[in-house]
């Protein structure tokens, strides 16, 4: 009876916990992303959008899922990233990589400053403050027409080829691969982060911040760190969106955007990282299919799914996979109970 | 390795409510002190106040040469106050090993040293906190405090609700730790006989004040004082 030990060669396997994955499980989403590129050529734009939302939801998972920072203001970072990338390309340089880094830097800084202002609060107070921040950002985006185009949106974004080689083509091949690569890089960062002692301490903070303080953890700094990282990641998703569509609509800063990404994350499952993949994909698929029946029907379907998920699947749709795996490999865990 | 703790005129409580009404006492480096008293006299509040988790209205707390009276909670832990709360407060979603890892501070006990003290935890290393028995949780709570490089350890009723054989294990382990490392120890306990046999000195609290203080052996012999301040032995609901 050998205990299920993770591969000792992998530094990622050192810290175990819920959400441990087999190699197949890890490979699956990336294989799907790769296969989609070759098989479903007509929908590359949609695929890119889904991956951008996956990244956005992934950023929320770090803050909301792992650290327990209950925010409805993440659209502020997503929108800021999109505008930063768009404005940079219009006024400074059309280099997409440079613009992307600029957007990440701007949102990280904004996350750091706004987080420093509000992270000493918790619960409802914090939630309200995040709403205030995203509302202010929306109004700034609306008023600063000269810079943002107001409610007409930001137009005229032009981009040089990536590394001077890969041009953003009309069919979205480059945007798709570019987005997939960025998503992969962020995913690896997020994975390492949540499995590091720092990430585990976030788990502890979520459960009992007072206790974490009592074992010597500077809770506020840890929260500020993850909030800043999460903001940078959301900003990166926004930048991808600006680059992929060459347009930034004011809705990126809307409360609804914050709501949608939260729904995606909860639908897929928090604190699993891959929950963001499932949630965003399911959300888009449901939206595409049911919108053909009626333009408003999809919201109804998504709503029902969300309710069912919250009621019956504690860990989101990812929980279904877990339960399936448990049924198949039931003997492995048998006898490991109380 | 270990530090003295000095409390002067400590007045503290929750909000405006005063629970501790002017406490003063010293524990020398490497000293061991029982904090006794009936339910609700402020024993737990005393430990929580030493960690900075209550409202302090007056007085001073010094840890070695440091005045920690106004120091934030996490800095107190880093200065060497190790707190084992009554509720144990294990992180349920983390494994035993992760609970120890997140608690580790420079100079603290390594995970191996904790396993050496509590072999049971080694067997349970990959169990999450919600899959541990009460005794295992208590071992982990003590181990977690040791991982944080404490100079003074504050134990709040560590034996409460545990089976006698587990209590035995914990007493032996704590004795061993104290003897080997010379750690300063404050032990809050309902069972006076257990606490007094583990410590050199004792104080008895009543309504937020110290009503008795002296060597543990003296209190052990002084049945009149025990009856007066602690009630009849075994009188807890």
Coordinates of C-alpha atoms in Angstrom, one line a residue:
Chain A
X1 CA 0.0 0.0 0.0
X2 CA 2.1 2.9 -1.2
X3 CA 0.8 6.3 -0.6
X4 CA 0.1 8.3 -3.7
X5 CA 3.3 10.4 -3.8
X6 CA 3.8 13.1 -6.4
X7 CA 6.8 12.8 -8.7
X8 CA 9.7 13.9 -6.5
X9 CA 11.6 15.2 -9.5
X10 CA 9.1 18.0 -10.0
X11 CA 9.5 21.0 -7.7
X12 CA 5.8 21.6 -8.3
X13 CA 4.9 18.4 -6.7
X14 CA 6.5 19.2 -3.4
X15 CA 3.5 20.9 -1.8
X16 CA 0.5 18.7 -2.1
X17 CA -3.1 19.5 -1.4
X18 CA -6.5 19.5 -3.0
X19 CA -6.2 19.9 -6.8
X20 CA -3.3 17.6 -7.3
X21 CA -3.1 16.6 -10.9
X22 CA -1.9 13.8 -13.0
X23 CA 0.3 14.6 -16.0
X24 CA -2.7 13.8 -18.3
X25 CA -4.8 16.3 -16.4
X26 CA -2.2 18.9 -16.8
X27 CA -1.7 18.3 -20.5
X28 CA -5.4 18.2 -21.4
X29 CA -6.3 21.9 -21.5
X30 CA -3.2 22.8 -23.4
X31 CA -3.9 20.0 -25.9
X32 CA -7.4 21.3 -26.4
X33 CA -6.0 24.8 -27.0
X34 CA -3.5 23.4 -29.5
X35 CA -6.1 21.2 -31.2
X36 CA -8.5 24.0 -31.4
X37 CA -6.0 26.0 -33.5
X38 CA -5.7 23.3 -36.1
X39 CA -9.2 22.0 -36.2
X40 CA -11.5 24.9 -35.7
X41 CA -10.0 27.6 -37.9
X42 CA -13.2 29.6 -38.3
X43 CA -13.5 30.2 -34.6
X44 CA -10.0 31.4 -33.7
X45 CA -11.4 34.8 -32.7
X46 CA -13.7 33.1 -30.3
X47 CA -11.0 30.9 -29.0
X48 CA -8.8 33.9 -28.4
X49 CA -11.5 35.6 -26.4
X50 CA -12.1 32.5 -24.3
X51 CA -8.4 32.4 -23.4
X52 CA -8.3 36.0 -22.5
X53 CA -11.2 35.5 -20.1
X54 CA -9.5 32.4 -18.8
X55 CA -6.5 34.6 -17.9
X56 CA -8.7 37.2 -16.4
X57 CA -10.5 34.5 -14.3
X58 CA -7.2 33.0 -13.4
X59 CA -6.1 36.4 -12.0
X60 CA -9.3 36.5 -9.9
X61 CA -8.7 33.0 -8.6
X62 CA -5.4 34.2 -7.1
X63 CA -7.1 37.1 -5.2
X64 CA -10.5 35.7 -4.5
X65 CA -10.0 32.0 -4.5
X66 CA -6.7 31.6 -2.8
X67 CA -6.3 34.7 -0.7
X68 CA -10.0 35.2 0.0
X69 CA -9.9 38.8 -1.2
X70 CA -13.6 39.3 -2.0
X71 CA -13.5 41.8 -4.8
X72 CA -15.9 43.0 -7.5
X73 CA -13.5 45.5 -8.8
X74 CA -11.3 43.4 -11.0
X75 CA -12.6 45.0 -14.2
X76 CA -10.7 48.1 -13.1
X77 CA -7.4 46.2 -13.8
X78 CA -8.7 44.4 -16.9
X79 CA -10.0 47.7 -18.3
X80 CA -6.9 49.7 -17.3
X81 CA -4.7 47.1 -19.0
X82 CA -6.7 47.3 -22.1
X83 CA -6.6 51.1 -22.3
X84 CA -3.0 51.2 -21.3
X85 CA -2.0 48.8 -24.1
X86 CA -4.3 50.6 -26.6
X87 CA -3.2 54.1 -25.8
X88 CA 0.5 53.0 -25.8
X89 CA 0.2 51.7 -29.3
X90 CA -1.5 54.9 -30.5
X91 CA 0.7 57.4 -28.8
X92 CA 4.0 55.7 -28.0
X93 CA 5.0 52.6 -29.9
X94 CA 3.3 50.0 -31.9
X95 CA 5.5 47.2 -30.6
X96 CA 3.0 44.8 -29.0
X97 CA 5.4 43.2 -26.5
X98 CA 6.5 46.6 -25.3
X99 CA 2.9 47.7 -25.0
X100 CA 2.0 44.6 -23.2
X101 CA 4.7 45.1 -20.6
X102 CA 3.7 48.7 -20.3
X103 CA 0.1 47.6 -19.5
X104 CA 1.3 45.0 -17.0
X105 CA 3.4 47.7 -15.3
X106 CA 0.6 50.2 -15.1
X107 CA -1.9 47.8 -13.7
X108 CA 0.6 46.3 -11.2
X109 CA 1.3 49.8 -10.0
X110 CA -2.4 50.6 -9.8
X111 CA -3.0 47.4 -8.0
X112 CA -0.3 48.2 -5.5
X113 CA -1.5 51.7 -4.8
X114 CA -5.2 50.9 -4.7
X115 CA -4.5 47.7 -2.7
X116 CA -2.4 49.7 -0.2
X117 CA -5.4 52.0 0.2
X118 CA -8.1 49.5 0.8
X119 CA -6.6 46.2 1.9
X120 CA -6.7 47.1 5.6
X121 CA -10.4 46.7 5.3
X122 CA -12.3 43.4 5.0
X123 CA -15.6 42.0 4.1
X124 CA -18.4 44.3 3.0
X125 CA -16.3 47.5 3.4
X126 CA -13.7 46.1 1.1
X127 CA -16.2 44.9 -1.4
X128 CA -17.8 48.4 -1.5
X129 CA -14.4 50.0 -1.9
X130 CA -13.6 47.8 -4.9
X131 CA -17.0 48.8 -6.4
X132 CA -16.1 52.4 -5.9
X133 CA -12.8 52.0 -7.6
X134 CA -14.2 50.3 -10.7
X135 CA -17.0 52.9 -10.9
X136 CA -14.5 55.8 -10.7
X137 CA -12.4 54.1 -13.4
X138 CA -15.4 53.7 -15.6
X139 CA -16.3 57.4 -15.2
X140 CA -12.7 58.5 -15.9
X141 CA -12.8 56.3 -19.0
X142 CA -16.0 57.9 -20.0
X143 CA -15.0 61.5 -19.4
X144 CA -11.4 61.4 -20.8
X145 CA -12.7 61.2 -24.4
X146 CA -9.5 62.7 -25.8
X147 CA -7.5 59.8 -24.5
X148 CA -10.0 56.9 -24.4
X149 CA -12.6 57.8 -27.0
X150 CA -15.3 57.8 -24.3
X151 CA -18.3 55.6 -25.0
X152 CA -17.3 55.3 -28.6
X153 CA -14.4 53.2 -27.6
X154 CA -10.7 53.5 -28.3
X155 CA -10.1 53.1 -32.0
X156 CA -7.0 53.2 -34.3
X157 CA -4.9 50.7 -32.5
X158 CA -2.1 49.5 -34.8
X159 CA 0.5 46.9 -34.0
X160 CA 3.8 46.0 -35.5
X161 CA 4.5 42.3 -36.0
X162 CA 5.5 40.5 -32.8
X163 CA 9.3 40.3 -32.7
X164 CA 9.1 42.0 -36.1
X165 CA 8.1 38.7 -37.7
X166 CA 4.6 37.6 -36.8
X167 CA 2.0 40.0 -38.2
X168 CA -1.4 40.2 -36.6
X169 CA -3.4 38.8 -39.4
X170 CA -7.0 39.2 -40.2
X171 CA -7.9 35.6 -39.4
X172 CA -6.4 35.8 -35.9
X173 CA -3.8 33.1 -36.1
X174 CA -1.1 35.3 -34.5
X175 CA -3.4 36.7 -31.9
X176 CA -4.5 33.1 -31.0
X177 CA -1.0 31.8 -30.5
X178 CA 0.2 35.0 -28.8
X179 CA -2.6 34.8 -26.3
X180 CA -2.0 31.0 -25.7
X181 CA 1.6 31.7 -25.0
X182 CA 0.9 34.5 -22.6
X183 CA -1.7 32.4 -20.9
X184 CA 0.7 29.6 -20.5
X185 CA 3.4 31.8 -19.0
X186 CA 1.0 33.3 -16.5
X187 CA -0.4 29.8 -15.7
X188 CA 3.0 28.5 -14.8
X189 CA 3.7 31.6 -12.6
X190 CA 0.3 31.1 -10.9
X191 CA 0.9 27.4 -10.4
X192 CA 4.3 27.9 -8.8
X193 CA 3.0 30.7 -6.7
X194 CA 0.0 28.9 -5.2
X195 CA 2.1 25.8 -4.4
X196 CA 4.9 27.8 -2.8
X197 CA 5.0 28.4 0.9
X198 CA 3.9 32.0 0.0
X199 CA 0.8 30.5 -1.7
X200 CA 0.1 28.2 1.1
X201 CA 0.3 31.1 3.5
X202 CA -2.4 32.8 1.5
X203 CA -4.6 29.8 2.0
X204 CA -4.0 30.2 5.7
X205 CA -4.8 33.9 5.6
X206 CA -8.1 33.1 3.9
X207 CA -9.0 30.7 6.6
X208 CA -7.8 32.6 9.6
X209 CA -5.9 35.8 9.2
X210 CA -5.6 36.4 12.9
X211 CA -3.9 33.0 13.3
X212 CA -1.5 33.8 10.5
X213 CA -0.5 36.9 12.3
X214 CA 0.0 35.0 15.5
X215 CA 2.5 32.7 13.7
X216 CA 4.4 35.8 12.5
X217 CA 3.0 36.3 9.0
X218 CA 2.8 39.9 7.8
X219 CA -0.7 39.4 6.5
X220 CA -1.2 42.9 5.0
X221 CA 2.0 42.6 2.9
X222 CA 1.1 39.2 1.7
X223 CA -2.3 40.3 0.6
X224 CA -0.9 43.4 -1.1
X225 CA 1.6 41.2 -2.9
X226 CA -1.0 38.8 -4.3
X227 CA -3.4 41.7 -5.1
X228 CA -0.7 43.4 -7.1
X229 CA 0.3 40.2 -8.9
X230 CA -3.4 39.5 -9.6
X231 CA -3.9 43.0 -10.9
X232 CA -0.9 42.7 -13.2
X233 CA -2.4 39.5 -14.6
X234 CA -5.8 41.0 -15.1
X235 CA -4.1 43.9 -16.8
X236 CA -2.3 41.5 -19.1
X237 CA -5.6 39.9 -20.1
X238 CA -6.9 43.4 -20.8
X239 CA -3.9 44.2 -23.0
X240 CA -4.4 40.9 -24.9
X241 CA -8.0 41.9 -25.5
X242 CA -6.9 45.3 -26.8
X243 CA -4.3 43.8 -29.1
X244 CA -6.4 40.9 -30.4
X245 CA -9.4 43.1 -31.3
X246 CA -7.5 46.4 -31.9
X247 CA -10.4 48.0 -30.1
X248 CA -11.2 48.9 -26.4
X249 CA -14.8 49.5 -25.5
X250 CA -15.8 51.3 -22.4
X251 CA -17.6 48.1 -21.2
X252 CA -14.2 46.7 -20.2
X253 CA -14.4 48.9 -17.1
X254 CA -18.0 48.1 -16.3
X255 CA -19.3 46.4 -13.2
X256 CA -20.8 43.8 -15.5
X257 CA -17.3 42.8 -16.6
X258 CA -16.4 42.2 -13.0
X259 CA -19.5 40.2 -12.5
X260 CA -19.0 38.0 -15.6
X261 CA -15.5 37.0 -14.6
X262 CA -16.7 36.2 -11.1
X263 CA -19.4 34.0 -12.5
X264 CA -16.9 32.2 -14.8
X265 CA -14.6 31.5 -11.9
X266 CA -17.3 30.2 -9.6
X267 CA -18.8 28.2 -12.4
X268 CA -15.5 26.5 -13.1
X269 CA -14.4 26.3 -9.5
X270 CA -12.2 28.4 -7.3
X271 CA -8.8 27.6 -5.9
X272 CA -8.0 25.1 -8.7
X273 CA -6.5 27.4 -11.4
X274 CA -8.0 25.1 -14.1
X275 CA -11.5 26.1 -12.9
X276 CA -10.9 29.4 -14.8
X277 CA -10.4 27.3 -18.0
X278 CA -13.6 25.3 -17.5
X279 CA -15.6 28.3 -16.4
X280 CA -14.7 30.7 -19.2
X281 CA -15.0 28.0 -21.8
X282 CA -18.4 26.8 -20.6
X283 CA -19.7 30.3 -20.3
X284 CA -18.7 31.1 -23.9
X285 CA -20.0 27.9 -25.3
X286 CA -23.4 28.3 -23.5
X287 CA -23.5 31.8 -24.7
X288 CA -22.8 30.9 -28.3
X289 CA -25.3 28.1 -28.5
X290 CA -28.2 29.4 -26.6
X291 CA -28.0 32.9 -28.0
X292 CA -29.0 31.3 -31.3
X293 CA -32.2 30.3 -29.8
X294 CA -33.0 33.7 -28.2
X295 CA -30.7 36.7 -27.5
X296 CA -31.7 36.7 -23.8
X297 CA -31.9 32.9 -23.3
X298 CA -28.2 32.4 -22.6
X299 CA -28.3 34.5 -19.5
X300 CA -31.1 32.4 -18.2
X301 CA -29.1 29.2 -18.9
X302 CA -26.0 30.6 -17.3
X303 CA -28.0 31.7 -14.3
X304 CA -29.5 28.2 -13.8
X305 CA -26.0 26.7 -14.2
X306 CA -24.6 29.0 -11.6
X307 CA -27.3 28.3 -9.1
X308 CA -26.9 24.5 -9.7
X309 CA -23.2 24.8 -9.3
X310 CA -23.3 26.8 -6.1
X311 CA -26.0 24.4 -4.6
X312 CA -24.6 21.1 -5.6
X313 CA -21.0 21.4 -6.6
X314 CA -18.9 22.9 -3.9
X315 CA -15.8 23.0 -6.1
X316 CA -17.5 24.3 -9.3
X317 CA -17.7 22.2 -12.4
X318 CA -14.2 21.0 -11.7
X319 CA -15.8 19.0 -8.9
X320 CA -17.5 16.9 -11.5
X321 CA -14.1 15.8 -12.8
X322 CA -12.9 15.1 -9.3
X323 CA -16.0 13.0 -8.5
X324 CA -15.5 11.0 -11.7
X325 CA -11.9 10.4 -10.9
X326 CA -12.8 9.3 -7.4
X327 CA -15.3 6.8 -8.8
X328 CA -12.8 5.4 -11.2
X329 CA -9.9 5.2 -8.7
X330 CA -12.1 4.6 -5.6
X331 CA -9.9 1.9 -4.3
X332 CA -6.9 4.2 -4.0
X333 CA -8.5 6.3 -1.3
X334 CA -10.4 3.5 0.4
X335 CA -9.4 3.1 3.9
X336 CA -7.8 6.5 4.0
X337 CA -10.8 8.0 5.9
X338 CA -11.0 9.0 9.5
Chain B
X1 CA 17.1 30.7 23.1
X2 CA 14.7 31.8 25.7
X3 CA 13.7 35.2 27.0
X4 CA 12.2 36.6 30.2
X5 CA 8.7 38.1 30.1
X6 CA 7.8 41.0 32.2
X7 CA 4.2 42.3 32.7
X8 CA 3.6 45.6 34.5
X9 CA 0.2 46.9 35.5
X10 CA -1.6 45.3 32.5
X11 CA -5.2 46.4 32.1
X12 CA -6.9 44.9 29.0
X13 CA -10.2 43.5 27.7
X14 CA -12.5 43.6 24.7
X15 CA -13.5 47.0 23.6
X16 CA -14.5 49.0 26.7
X17 CA -14.9 45.9 28.8
X18 CA -12.1 45.4 31.2
X19 CA -11.1 41.7 31.8
X20 CA -7.6 42.1 33.2
X21 CA -7.5 44.6 35.9
X22 CA -3.9 45.5 36.6
X23 CA -1.7 42.4 36.4
X24 CA 2.0 42.5 37.2
X25 CA 4.3 39.5 37.1
X26 CA 7.7 38.3 35.8
X27 CA 8.8 35.0 34.3
X28 CA 12.5 34.7 34.1
X29 CA 14.2 33.3 31.0
X30 CA 13.6 29.5 31.0
X31 CA 11.0 29.9 33.7
X32 CA 7.7 28.0 33.7
X33 CA 4.5 29.5 35.0
X34 CA 1.1 28.1 35.5
X35 CA -1.8 30.5 35.1
X36 CA -4.7 29.1 37.1
X37 CA -8.1 30.2 38.1
X38 CA -11.8 29.4 37.6
X39 CA -13.6 29.8 34.3
X40 CA -13.9 33.4 33.1
X41 CA -11.3 35.0 35.3
X42 CA -9.2 36.2 32.3
X43 CA -6.7 33.4 31.7
X44 CA -7.3 33.2 28.0
X45 CA -7.6 37.0 27.8
X46 CA -4.1 37.2 29.4
X47 CA -2.5 35.1 26.7
X48 CA -4.4 36.8 23.9
X49 CA -3.3 40.2 25.3
X50 CA 0.3 39.1 25.4
X51 CA -0.1 38.4 21.6
X52 CA -1.8 41.8 21.1
X53 CA -5.2 40.4 20.1
X54 CA -7.3 42.3 22.7
X55 CA -7.9 46.0 23.6
X56 CA -5.2 47.2 26.0
X57 CA -6.1 50.0 28.3
X58 CA -2.9 50.3 30.2
X59 CA 0.3 48.7 31.4
X60 CA 3.4 47.3 29.7
X61 CA 4.6 44.0 28.3
X62 CA 8.3 43.4 27.8
X63 CA 9.9 40.4 26.1
X64 CA 13.6 40.4 27.0
X65 CA 14.9 43.8 26.2
X66 CA 12.0 44.6 23.8
X67 CA 9.0 46.6 24.9
X68 CA 6.3 44.8 22.9
X69 CA 3.3 46.7 24.3
X70 CA 2.4 48.3 21.0
X71 CA 4.0 45.9 18.6
X72 CA 1.7 44.4 15.9
X73 CA 0.7 40.7 16.3
X74 CA 3.0 39.3 13.6
X75 CA 6.0 41.1 14.9
X76 CA 5.4 39.7 18.4
X77 CA 5.5 36.3 16.9
X78 CA 8.8 37.1 15.1
X79 CA 10.2 38.5 18.3
X80 CA 9.6 35.1 19.9
X81 CA 6.1 34.8 21.3
X82 CA 4.8 31.4 20.3
X83 CA 1.1 31.1 20.9
X84 CA -0.9 27.8 21.1
X85 CA -4.5 28.9 21.2
X86 CA -7.2 27.0 23.0
X87 CA -9.1 26.4 19.7
X88 CA -5.9 25.1 18.1
X89 CA -6.8 26.8 14.9
X90 CA -5.2 24.4 12.5
X91 CA -5.5 25.4 8.9
X92 CA -8.0 22.8 7.6
X93 CA -7.2 23.0 3.9
X94 CA -3.5 22.6 4.5
X95 CA -1.7 19.3 5.1
X96 CA 0.2 18.7 8.4
X97 CA 3.4 19.4 6.5
X98 CA 2.1 22.6 5.0
X99 CA 0.8 23.8 8.3
X100 CA 4.3 23.5 9.6
X101 CA 5.9 25.0 6.5
X102 CA 3.8 28.2 6.6
X103 CA 4.6 28.6 10.3
X104 CA 8.3 28.3 9.9
X105 CA 10.4 31.3 10.8
X106 CA 14.2 31.6 10.7
X107 CA 15.8 29.6 13.6
X108 CA 12.6 27.7 14.2
X109 CA 12.2 23.9 14.5
X110 CA 12.5 22.1 11.3
X111 CA 9.7 19.8 10.1
X112 CA 11.9 16.8 10.9
X113 CA 12.5 18.1 14.5
X114 CA 8.8 18.4 15.0
X115 CA 8.2 14.9 13.6
X116 CA 10.9 13.6 15.9
X117 CA 9.0 15.1 18.9
X118 CA 5.6 13.9 17.6
X119 CA 6.1 10.8 15.4
X120 CA 2.4 10.7 15.0
X121 CA 2.5 13.8 12.9
X122 CA 5.0 12.2 10.5
X123 CA 2.5 9.4 9.9
X124 CA -0.1 12.0 9.1
X125 CA 2.1 14.4 7.2
X126 CA -0.1 14.4 4.1
X127 CA -3.4 14.6 5.9
X128 CA -5.2 17.9 5.7
X129 CA -6.0 19.7 8.9
X130 CA -9.7 18.6 8.9
X131 CA -8.7 15.0 8.9
X132 CA -6.9 15.0 12.2
X133 CA -8.0 13.9 15.6
X134 CA -8.2 16.4 18.4
X135 CA -4.9 15.1 19.9
X136 CA -3.2 15.2 16.5
X137 CA -4.4 18.8 16.0
X138 CA -3.0 19.7 19.4
X139 CA 0.4 18.2 18.5
X140 CA 0.3 20.1 15.3
X141 CA -0.6 23.3 17.1
X142 CA 2.4 22.9 19.4
X143 CA 4.7 21.9 16.5
X144 CA 3.5 24.9 14.6
X145 CA 4.4 27.2 17.5
X146 CA 7.9 25.5 17.7
X147 CA 8.4 26.0 14.0
X148 CA 8.1 29.8 14.6
X149 CA 11.3 30.0 16.7
X150 CA 9.6 30.9 20.0
X151 CA 11.6 32.2 23.0
X152 CA 8.4 32.1 25.1
X153 CA 5.6 29.7 24.5
X154 CA 2.1 30.5 25.6
X155 CA -0.1 27.4 25.9
X156 CA -3.8 27.8 26.4
X157 CA -5.4 24.7 27.9
X158 CA -3.5 22.3 25.6
X159 CA -5.0 19.2 27.2
X160 CA -8.6 20.2 27.1
X161 CA -10.9 17.5 25.8
X162 CA -8.2 15.0 25.0
X163 CA -8.0 11.3 25.9
X164 CA -5.7 10.6 28.9
X165 CA -3.2 8.7 26.9
X166 CA -2.9 11.7 24.5
X167 CA -2.5 14.1 27.4
X168 CA 0.3 11.9 28.7
X169 CA 2.1 12.1 25.3
X170 CA 1.7 15.9 25.2
X171 CA 2.9 16.4 28.8
X172 CA 6.0 14.3 28.1
X173 CA 6.7 16.1 24.8
X174 CA 6.3 19.6 26.4
X175 CA 8.5 18.6 29.4
X176 CA 11.1 17.3 26.9
X177 CA 11.0 20.5 24.9
X178 CA 11.2 22.7 28.0
X179 CA 14.1 20.8 29.4
X180 CA 16.1 20.5 26.2
X181 CA 15.6 24.1 25.0
X182 CA 15.1 26.0 28.2
X183 CA 12.0 27.6 26.6
X184 CA 10.1 30.1 28.8
X185 CA 6.6 28.6 29.2
X186 CA 3.2 30.0 30.3
X187 CA 0.6 27.3 30.8
X188 CA -3.0 28.2 31.2
X189 CA -4.8 25.2 32.6
X190 CA -8.0 24.2 34.3
X191 CA -6.5 21.1 35.9
X192 CA -4.3 22.6 38.6
X193 CA -2.6 19.3 39.5
X194 CA -1.4 18.7 35.9
X195 CA -0.2 22.3 35.5
X196 CA 1.5 22.6 38.9
X197 CA 3.5 19.4 38.3
X198 CA 4.8 20.9 35.0
X199 CA 5.8 24.3 36.2
X200 CA 8.1 25.9 38.7
X201 CA 5.9 28.9 39.6
X202 CA 2.2 29.7 39.5
X203 CA -0.2 32.6 39.6
X204 CA -3.9 32.3 40.3
X205 CA -6.3 34.8 38.8
X206 CA -9.7 35.9 40.0
X207 CA -11.7 38.6 38.3
X208 CA -8.8 39.9 36.4
X209 CA -6.4 40.2 39.3
X210 CA -3.6 38.0 40.7
X211 CA -4.9 36.6 44.0
X212 CA -2.1 34.1 44.7
X213 CA 1.5 33.8 43.4
X214 CA 4.4 31.7 44.4
X215 CA 6.2 28.4 43.7
X216 CA 4.0 25.7 42.2
X217 CA 5.0 23.3 44.9
X218 CA 3.7 25.6 47.6
X219 CA 0.3 25.9 45.9
X220 CA 0.2 22.1 45.5
X221 CA 0.5 21.7 49.2
X222 CA -1.7 24.6 50.1
X223 CA -5.1 22.9 49.9
X224 CA -6.9 25.8 51.5
X225 CA -5.7 28.2 48.8
X226 CA -6.6 25.7 46.1
X227 CA -10.1 25.3 47.5
X228 CA -10.6 29.0 47.9
X229 CA -9.3 30.1 44.5
X230 CA -9.8 27.1 42.2
X231 CA -13.0 25.7 43.7
X232 CA -13.3 22.0 44.4
X233 CA -11.1 19.9 42.2
X234 CA -13.1 18.5 39.3
X235 CA -15.7 21.3 39.6
X236 CA -16.0 22.1 36.0
X237 CA -19.1 21.8 33.9

